[in-house]
Coordinates of C-alpha atoms and ligand atoms in Angstrom, one line a residue:
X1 CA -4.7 -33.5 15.8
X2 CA -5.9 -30.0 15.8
X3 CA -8.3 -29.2 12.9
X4 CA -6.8 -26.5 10.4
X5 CA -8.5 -23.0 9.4
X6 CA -8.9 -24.7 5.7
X7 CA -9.4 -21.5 4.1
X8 CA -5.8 -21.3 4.2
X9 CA -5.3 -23.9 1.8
X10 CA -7.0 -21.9 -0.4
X11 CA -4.5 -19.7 -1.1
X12 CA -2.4 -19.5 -4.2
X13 CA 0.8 -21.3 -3.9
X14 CA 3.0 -18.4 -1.5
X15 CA 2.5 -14.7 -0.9
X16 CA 4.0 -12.9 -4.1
X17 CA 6.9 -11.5 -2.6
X18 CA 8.3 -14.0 -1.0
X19 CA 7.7 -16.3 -3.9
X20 CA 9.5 -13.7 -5.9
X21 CA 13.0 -14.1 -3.5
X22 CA 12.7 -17.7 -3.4
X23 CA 13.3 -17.8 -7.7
X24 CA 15.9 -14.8 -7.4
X25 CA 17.7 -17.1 -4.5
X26 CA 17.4 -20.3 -7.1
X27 CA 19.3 -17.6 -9.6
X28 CA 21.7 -16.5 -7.7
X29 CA 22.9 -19.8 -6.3
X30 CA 23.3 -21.4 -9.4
X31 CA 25.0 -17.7 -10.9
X32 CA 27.2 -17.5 -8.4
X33 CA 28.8 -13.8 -8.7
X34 CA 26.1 -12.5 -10.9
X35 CA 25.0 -9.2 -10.4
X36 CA 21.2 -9.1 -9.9
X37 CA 19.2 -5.6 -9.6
X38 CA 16.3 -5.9 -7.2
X39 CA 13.2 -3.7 -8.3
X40 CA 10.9 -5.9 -7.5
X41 CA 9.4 -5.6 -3.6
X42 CA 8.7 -1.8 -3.3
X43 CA 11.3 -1.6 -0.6
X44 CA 13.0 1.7 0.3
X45 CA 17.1 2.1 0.0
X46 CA 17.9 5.1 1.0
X47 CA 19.2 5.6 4.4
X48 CA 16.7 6.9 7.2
X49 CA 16.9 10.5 6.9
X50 CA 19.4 11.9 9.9
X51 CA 16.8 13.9 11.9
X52 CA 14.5 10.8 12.3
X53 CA 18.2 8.7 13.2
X54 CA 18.7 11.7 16.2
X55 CA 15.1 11.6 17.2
X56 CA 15.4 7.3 17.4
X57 CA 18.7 7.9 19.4
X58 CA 17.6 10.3 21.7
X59 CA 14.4 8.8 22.5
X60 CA 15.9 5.1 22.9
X61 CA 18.5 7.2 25.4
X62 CA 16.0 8.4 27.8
X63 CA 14.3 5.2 28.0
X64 CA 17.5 4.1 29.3
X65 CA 16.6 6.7 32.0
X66 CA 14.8 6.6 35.4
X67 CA 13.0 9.8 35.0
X68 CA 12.3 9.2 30.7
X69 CA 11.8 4.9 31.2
X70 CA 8.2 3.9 29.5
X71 CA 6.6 1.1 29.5
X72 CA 3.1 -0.2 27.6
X73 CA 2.6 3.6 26.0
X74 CA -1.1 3.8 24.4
X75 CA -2.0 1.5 22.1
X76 CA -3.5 4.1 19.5
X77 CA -0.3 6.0 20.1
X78 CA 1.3 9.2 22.1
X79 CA -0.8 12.0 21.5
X80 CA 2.9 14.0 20.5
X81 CA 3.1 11.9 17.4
X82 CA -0.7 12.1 16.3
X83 CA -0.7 15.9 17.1
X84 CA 2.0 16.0 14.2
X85 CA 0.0 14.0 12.1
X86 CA -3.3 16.0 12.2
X87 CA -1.3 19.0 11.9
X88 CA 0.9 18.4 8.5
X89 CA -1.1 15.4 6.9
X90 CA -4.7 17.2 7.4
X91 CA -4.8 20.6 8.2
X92 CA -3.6 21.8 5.3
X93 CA -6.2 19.7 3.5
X94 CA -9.0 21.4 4.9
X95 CA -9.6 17.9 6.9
X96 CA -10.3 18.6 10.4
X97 CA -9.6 15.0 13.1
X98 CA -10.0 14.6 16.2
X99 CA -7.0 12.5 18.6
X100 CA -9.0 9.5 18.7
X101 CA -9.7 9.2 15.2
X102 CA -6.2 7.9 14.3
X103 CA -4.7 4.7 15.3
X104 CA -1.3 4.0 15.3
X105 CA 0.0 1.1 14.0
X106 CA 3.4 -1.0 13.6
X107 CA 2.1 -1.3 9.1
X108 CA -0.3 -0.6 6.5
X109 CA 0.1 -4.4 5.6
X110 CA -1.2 -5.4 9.3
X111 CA -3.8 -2.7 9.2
X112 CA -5.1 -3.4 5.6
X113 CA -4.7 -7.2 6.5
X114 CA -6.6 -6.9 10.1
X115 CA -9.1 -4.4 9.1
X116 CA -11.5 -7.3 7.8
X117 CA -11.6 -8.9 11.3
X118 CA -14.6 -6.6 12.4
X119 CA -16.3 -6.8 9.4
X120 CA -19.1 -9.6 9.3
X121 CA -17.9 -13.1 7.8
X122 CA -20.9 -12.7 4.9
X123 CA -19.4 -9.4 4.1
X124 CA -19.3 -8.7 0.1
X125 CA -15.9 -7.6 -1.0
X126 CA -15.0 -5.2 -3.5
X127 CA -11.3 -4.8 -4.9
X128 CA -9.6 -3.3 -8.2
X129 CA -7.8 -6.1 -10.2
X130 CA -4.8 -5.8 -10.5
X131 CA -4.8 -5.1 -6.5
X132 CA -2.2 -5.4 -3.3
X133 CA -2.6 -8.9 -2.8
X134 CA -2.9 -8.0 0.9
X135 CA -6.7 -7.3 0.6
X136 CA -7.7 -10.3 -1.0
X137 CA -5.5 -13.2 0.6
X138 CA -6.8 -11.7 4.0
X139 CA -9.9 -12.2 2.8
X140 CA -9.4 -15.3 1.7
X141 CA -8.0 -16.3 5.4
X142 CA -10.8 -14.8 6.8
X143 CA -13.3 -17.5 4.6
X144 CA -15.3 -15.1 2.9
X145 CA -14.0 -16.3 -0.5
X146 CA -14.7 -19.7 -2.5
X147 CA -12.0 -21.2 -4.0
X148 CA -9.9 -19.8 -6.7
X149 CA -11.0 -20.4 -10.1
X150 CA -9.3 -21.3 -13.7
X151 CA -9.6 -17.6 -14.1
X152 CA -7.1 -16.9 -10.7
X153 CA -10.6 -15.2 -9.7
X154 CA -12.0 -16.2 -6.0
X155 CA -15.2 -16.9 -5.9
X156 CA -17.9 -14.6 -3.9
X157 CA -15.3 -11.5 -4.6
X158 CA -16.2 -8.7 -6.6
X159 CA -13.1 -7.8 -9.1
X160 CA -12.9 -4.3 -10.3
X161 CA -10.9 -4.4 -13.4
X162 CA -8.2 -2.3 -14.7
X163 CA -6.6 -2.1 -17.4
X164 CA -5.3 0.3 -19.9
X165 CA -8.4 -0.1 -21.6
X166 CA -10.8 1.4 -19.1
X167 CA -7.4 3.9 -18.3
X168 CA -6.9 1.8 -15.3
X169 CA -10.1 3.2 -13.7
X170 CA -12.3 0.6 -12.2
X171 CA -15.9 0.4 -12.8
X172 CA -18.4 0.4 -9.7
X173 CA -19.6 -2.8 -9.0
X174 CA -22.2 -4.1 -10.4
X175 CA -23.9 -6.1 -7.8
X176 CA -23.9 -4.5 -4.0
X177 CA -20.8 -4.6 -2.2
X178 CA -20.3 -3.9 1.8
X179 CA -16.2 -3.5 1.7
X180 CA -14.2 -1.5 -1.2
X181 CA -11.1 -1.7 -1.4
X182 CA -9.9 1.1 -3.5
X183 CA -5.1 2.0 -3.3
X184 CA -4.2 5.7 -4.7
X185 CA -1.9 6.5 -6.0
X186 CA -2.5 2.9 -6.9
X187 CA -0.1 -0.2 -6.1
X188 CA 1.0 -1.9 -8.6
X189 CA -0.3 0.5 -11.7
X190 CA 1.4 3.5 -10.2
X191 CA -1.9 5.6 -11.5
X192 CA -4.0 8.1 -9.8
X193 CA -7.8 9.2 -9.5
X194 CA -9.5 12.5 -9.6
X195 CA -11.0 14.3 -7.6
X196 CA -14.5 14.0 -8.9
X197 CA -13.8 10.1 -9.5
X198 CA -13.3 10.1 -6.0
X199 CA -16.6 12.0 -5.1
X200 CA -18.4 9.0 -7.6
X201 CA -17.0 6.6 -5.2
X202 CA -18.1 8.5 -1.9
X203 CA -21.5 9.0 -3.5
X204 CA -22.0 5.1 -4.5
X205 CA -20.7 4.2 -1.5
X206 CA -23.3 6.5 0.4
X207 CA -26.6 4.9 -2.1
X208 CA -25.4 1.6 -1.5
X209 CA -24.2 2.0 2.2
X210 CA -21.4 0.4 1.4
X211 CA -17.3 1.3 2.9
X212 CA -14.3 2.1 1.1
X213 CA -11.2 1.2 3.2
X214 CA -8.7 4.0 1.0
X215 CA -5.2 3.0 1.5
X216 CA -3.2 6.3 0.8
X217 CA 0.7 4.9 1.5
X218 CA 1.8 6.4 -1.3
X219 CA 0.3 10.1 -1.2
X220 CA 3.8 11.5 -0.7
X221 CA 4.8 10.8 -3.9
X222 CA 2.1 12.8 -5.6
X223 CA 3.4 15.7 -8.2
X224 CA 1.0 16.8 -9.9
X225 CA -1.8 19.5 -8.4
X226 CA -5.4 18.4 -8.0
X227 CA -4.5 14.9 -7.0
X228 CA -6.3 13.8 -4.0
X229 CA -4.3 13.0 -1.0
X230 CA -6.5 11.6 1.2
X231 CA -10.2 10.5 0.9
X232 CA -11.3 13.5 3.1
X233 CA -10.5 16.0 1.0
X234 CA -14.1 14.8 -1.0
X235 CA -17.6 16.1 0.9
X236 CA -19.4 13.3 3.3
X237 CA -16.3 10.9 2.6
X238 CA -16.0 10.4 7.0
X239 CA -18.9 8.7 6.7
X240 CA -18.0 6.1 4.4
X241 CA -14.1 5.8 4.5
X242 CA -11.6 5.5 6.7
X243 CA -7.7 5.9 5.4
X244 CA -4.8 4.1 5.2
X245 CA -1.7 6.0 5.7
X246 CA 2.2 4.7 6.1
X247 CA 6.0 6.0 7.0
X248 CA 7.3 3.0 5.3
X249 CA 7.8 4.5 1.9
X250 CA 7.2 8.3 2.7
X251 CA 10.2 8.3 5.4
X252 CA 11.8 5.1 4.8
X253 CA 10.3 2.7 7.2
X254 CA 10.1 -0.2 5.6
X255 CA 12.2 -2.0 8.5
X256 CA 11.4 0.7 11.2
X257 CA 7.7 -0.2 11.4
X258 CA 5.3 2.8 11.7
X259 CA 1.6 3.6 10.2
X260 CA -1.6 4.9 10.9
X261 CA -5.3 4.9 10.2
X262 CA -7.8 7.5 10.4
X263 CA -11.3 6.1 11.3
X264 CA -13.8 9.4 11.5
X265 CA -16.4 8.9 14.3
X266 CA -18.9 9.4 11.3
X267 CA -18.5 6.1 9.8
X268 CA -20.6 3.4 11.0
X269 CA -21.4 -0.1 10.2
X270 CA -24.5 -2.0 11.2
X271 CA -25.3 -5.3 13.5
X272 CA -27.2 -7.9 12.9
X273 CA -30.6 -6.7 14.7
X274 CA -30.2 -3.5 12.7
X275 CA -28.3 -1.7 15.1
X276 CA -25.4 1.0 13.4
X277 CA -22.2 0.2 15.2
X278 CA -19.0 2.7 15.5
X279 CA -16.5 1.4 13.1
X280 CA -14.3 4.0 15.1
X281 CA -14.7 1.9 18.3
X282 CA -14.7 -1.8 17.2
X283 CA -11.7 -1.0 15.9
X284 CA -10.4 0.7 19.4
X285 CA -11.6 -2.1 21.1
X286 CA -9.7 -5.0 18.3
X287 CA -6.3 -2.5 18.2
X288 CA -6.0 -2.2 22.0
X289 CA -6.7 -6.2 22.5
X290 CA -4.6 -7.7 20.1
X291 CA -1.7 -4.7 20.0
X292 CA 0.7 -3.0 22.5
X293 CA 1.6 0.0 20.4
X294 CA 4.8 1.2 18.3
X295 CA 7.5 1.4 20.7
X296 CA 7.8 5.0 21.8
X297 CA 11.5 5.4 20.1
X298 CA 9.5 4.4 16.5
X299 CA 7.0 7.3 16.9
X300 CA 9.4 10.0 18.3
X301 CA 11.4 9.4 15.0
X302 CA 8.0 9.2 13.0
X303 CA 6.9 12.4 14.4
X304 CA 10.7 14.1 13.3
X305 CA 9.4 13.6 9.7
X306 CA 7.3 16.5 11.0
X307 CA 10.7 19.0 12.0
X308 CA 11.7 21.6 9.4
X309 CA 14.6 19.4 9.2
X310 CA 12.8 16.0 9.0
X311 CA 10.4 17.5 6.5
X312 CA 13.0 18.7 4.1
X313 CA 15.0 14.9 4.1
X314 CA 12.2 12.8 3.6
X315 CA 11.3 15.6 0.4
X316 CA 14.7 14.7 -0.7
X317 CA 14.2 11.1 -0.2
X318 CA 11.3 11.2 -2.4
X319 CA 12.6 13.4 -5.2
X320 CA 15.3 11.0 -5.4
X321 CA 12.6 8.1 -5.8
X322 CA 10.9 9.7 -8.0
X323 CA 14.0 10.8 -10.4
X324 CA 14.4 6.9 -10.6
X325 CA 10.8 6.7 -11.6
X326 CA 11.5 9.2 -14.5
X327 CA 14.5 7.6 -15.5
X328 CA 12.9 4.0 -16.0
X329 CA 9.3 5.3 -17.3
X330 CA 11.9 7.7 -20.1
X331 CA 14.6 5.2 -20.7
X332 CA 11.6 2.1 -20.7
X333 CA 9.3 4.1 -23.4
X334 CA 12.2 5.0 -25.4
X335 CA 13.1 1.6 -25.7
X336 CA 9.3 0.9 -27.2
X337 CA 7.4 -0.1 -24.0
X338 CA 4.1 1.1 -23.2
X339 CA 5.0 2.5 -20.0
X340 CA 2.5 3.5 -17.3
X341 CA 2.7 5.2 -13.8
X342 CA 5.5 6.8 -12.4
X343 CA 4.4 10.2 -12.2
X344 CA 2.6 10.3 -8.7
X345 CA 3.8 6.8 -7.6
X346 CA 7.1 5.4 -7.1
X347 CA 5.9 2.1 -9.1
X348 CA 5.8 2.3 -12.9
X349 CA 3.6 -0.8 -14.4
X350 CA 4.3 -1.2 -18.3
X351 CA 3.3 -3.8 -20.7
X352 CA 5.2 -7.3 -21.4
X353 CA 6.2 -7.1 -24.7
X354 CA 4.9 -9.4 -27.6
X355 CA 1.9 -10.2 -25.0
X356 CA 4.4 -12.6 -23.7
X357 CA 2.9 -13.5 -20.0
X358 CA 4.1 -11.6 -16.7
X359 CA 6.1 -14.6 -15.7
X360 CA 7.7 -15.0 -18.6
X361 CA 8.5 -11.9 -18.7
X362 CA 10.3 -11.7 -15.2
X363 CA 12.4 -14.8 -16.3
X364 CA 13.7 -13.4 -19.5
X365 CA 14.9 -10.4 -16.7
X366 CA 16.2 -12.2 -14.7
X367 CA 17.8 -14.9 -16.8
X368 CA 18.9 -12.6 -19.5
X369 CA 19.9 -9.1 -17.7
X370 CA 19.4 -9.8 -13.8
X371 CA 16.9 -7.5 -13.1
X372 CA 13.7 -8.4 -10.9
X373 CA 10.2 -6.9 -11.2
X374 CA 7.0 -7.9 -10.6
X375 CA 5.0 -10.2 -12.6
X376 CA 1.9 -8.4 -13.3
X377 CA -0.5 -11.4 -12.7
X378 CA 1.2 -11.5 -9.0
X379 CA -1.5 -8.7 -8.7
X380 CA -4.6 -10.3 -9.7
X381 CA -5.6 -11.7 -13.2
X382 CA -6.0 -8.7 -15.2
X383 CA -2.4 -7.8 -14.4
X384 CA -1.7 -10.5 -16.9
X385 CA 0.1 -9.0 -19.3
X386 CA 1.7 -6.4 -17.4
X387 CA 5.0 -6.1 -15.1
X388 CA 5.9 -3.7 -12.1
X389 CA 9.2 -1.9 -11.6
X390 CA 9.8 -0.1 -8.5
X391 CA 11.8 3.0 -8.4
X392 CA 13.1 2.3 -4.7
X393 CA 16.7 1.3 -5.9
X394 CA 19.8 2.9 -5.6
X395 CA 20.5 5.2 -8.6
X396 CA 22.9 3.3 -10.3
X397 CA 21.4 0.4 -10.5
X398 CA 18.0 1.9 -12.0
X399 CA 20.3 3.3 -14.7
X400 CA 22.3 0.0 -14.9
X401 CA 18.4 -1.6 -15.1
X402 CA 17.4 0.7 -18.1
X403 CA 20.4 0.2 -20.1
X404 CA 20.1 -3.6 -19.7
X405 CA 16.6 -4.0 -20.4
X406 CA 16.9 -1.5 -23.5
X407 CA 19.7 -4.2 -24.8
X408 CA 16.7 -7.4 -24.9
X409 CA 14.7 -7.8 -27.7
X410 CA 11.5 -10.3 -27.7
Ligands
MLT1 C1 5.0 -3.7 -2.7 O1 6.1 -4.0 -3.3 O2 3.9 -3.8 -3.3 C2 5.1 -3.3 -1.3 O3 6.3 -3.2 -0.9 C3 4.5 -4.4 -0.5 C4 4.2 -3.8 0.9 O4 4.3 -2.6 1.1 O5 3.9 -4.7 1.7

């Protein structure tokens, strides 16, 4: 018999998510005809916005024509959506990037999740706790953890903690690191960094030569001035940083598929004789081996997010989000729960009640008033304690949500 990766069977019982649907589905078939309100996953609702519908259509009809057929399109992307990109997600910034320093891709997940591959197996890893599971069970796969240990810590990573006692701001590490892992506006705890936090990090990561992979998927839900956007924005950051960015929550993507990260030509890493490496080009050699590219219909309707008309839905979109996100962080707090997040992030992150665990927790929901979240220690240890609700539902069922959790009492 084939030999097994074993690292694999390292892993914590199944990936959060899925583990998540598996005890709603135990719910629901023995509640028959019970209503259950989903805000766990952070998965859009809304409808895709109609000019990225038109763009879809039209592009899907002139593939159905001689003249507009494609085939394999580049594997970074067309040059019509990255254009777009450069243009609204940078300029304005200040940032200036060239074409091939963005990569389109079919996820953040995949990208976040692949990244690792050319990064050495000895690599030190760096992530904030609670984090995107993502990061570390890649990393895990990859075999550049021990096992997990009575802590839900992995040996040989480096855990950043945060919690509302450091005003879920990690500390740098304290031993050097090669790979950070650092999500704003941060998934799960919904919070943000500054500006001059963010220069810290560029400057550590400078002394110590170390790089932060910055996932930014949820910079479109940013409200309040002087938040960063993107990494970028912060003096020297191209040469330790690339960037994570998605449509999946900004435009409603989740099932559409369509991403993209920036990789400055700055940034480099080093070989093993001593040689620095482009972290630019592994990664154009890696994407165009092992990936074909987002169908061309995908990116014309990505780069209509761009339109005048495109623009102003997704806005919309997110206002709508983030009106949810006011009503549960409002109606939650009123109801005596310390309630963070939810300001610049469509994810607010608020404390169990009675210090009764995360899982507990998200049974009494579910048992008692049928809503889902997520179990804070889904996240990583020091999201023990605490619990996720995502503002991505339909309006009437956040309000539905509220009212029913402000009926429990622990
Ligand atoms: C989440 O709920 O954290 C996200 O939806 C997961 C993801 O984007 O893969």
């Amino acid at each position: 018999m084939a030999e097994i990766n074993e690292n694999y069977l390292k892993l914590k019982a199944g990936y959060l998510f899925p583990e998540i649907s598996k005890r709603v589905k135990l719910f629901t078939e023995s509640n028959p005809g019970k209503k259950v309100i989903r805000l766990g996953i952070g998965d859009v609702t809304l409808p895709l916005p109609p000019s990225i519908v038109n763009a879809m259509k039209l592009a899907s009809e002139e593939m159905g024509t001689s003249s507009g057929f494609k085939g394999y399109g580049p594997e970074q992307g067309y040059s019509f959506l990255i254009e777009e990109i450069i243009k609204n997600d940078y300029k304005p910034l200040g940032i200036t990037l060239s074409q091939d320093e963005i990569f389109v891709s079919d996820g953040s997940k995949c990208d976040t999740g692949n990244i690792q591959e050319i990064f050495a197996v000895d690599s030190k890893i760096a992530v904030t706790d609670p984090v995107y599971p993502v990061y570390v069970d890649t990393n895990v796969m990859a075999g550049r953890t021990g096992e997990s240990g009575v802590d839900g810590r992995y040996s040989g990573l480096v855990y950043l903690s945060c919690t509302k006692e450091n005003g879920f701001q990690p500390d740098f590490p304290k031993e050097k690191v090669d790979l950070i892992y650092l999500c704003y506006p941060n998934n799960p705890t919904g919070t943000t960094i500054t500006k001059s936090r963010l220069k810290e990090w560029v400057d550590y990561a400078k002394k110590n030569n170390s790089i932060i992979l910055y996932d930014a998927a949820y910079e479109a839900f940013i409200s309040e001035p002087n938040v960063p956007r993107s990494i970028f924005e912060i003096d020297g950051a191209k040469e330790v940083a690339m960037e994570f960015r998605s449509f999946s929550k900004t435009a409603g993507f989740t099932g559409t598929r369509c991403a993209f990260i920036v990789i400055p030509k700055e940034l480099n890493g080093i070989s093993s004789n001593g040689e620095k490496v482009s972290i630019n080009q592994l990664w154009n050699r890696r994407h165009t081996t092992k990936f074909n590219g987002v169908s061309y219909p995908i990116q014309k309707a990505a780069a209509a997010c761009y339109s005048d008309s495109g623009k102003k839905e997704v806005r919309d979109n997110i206002l709508y989000y983030m009106e949810n996100a006011k009503i549960i962080r409002e109606g939650i707090s009123k109801n005596g729960y310390e309630v963070y997040g939810g300001v610049n992030a469509p994810y607010i992150w608020l404390k169990t009640p009675k210090s009764m665990t995360s899982w507990d927790f998200f049974d009494a929901l579910l048992n008692k008033v049928q809503v889902v979240g997520t179990p804070g220690s889904g996240f990583g240890p020091s999201g023990e304690g605490y619990f996720r609700l995502s503002a991505f539902g339909k309006r009437e069922d956040v309000i539905e949500a509220v009212s029913k959790i402000g009926t429990l009492s622990f």
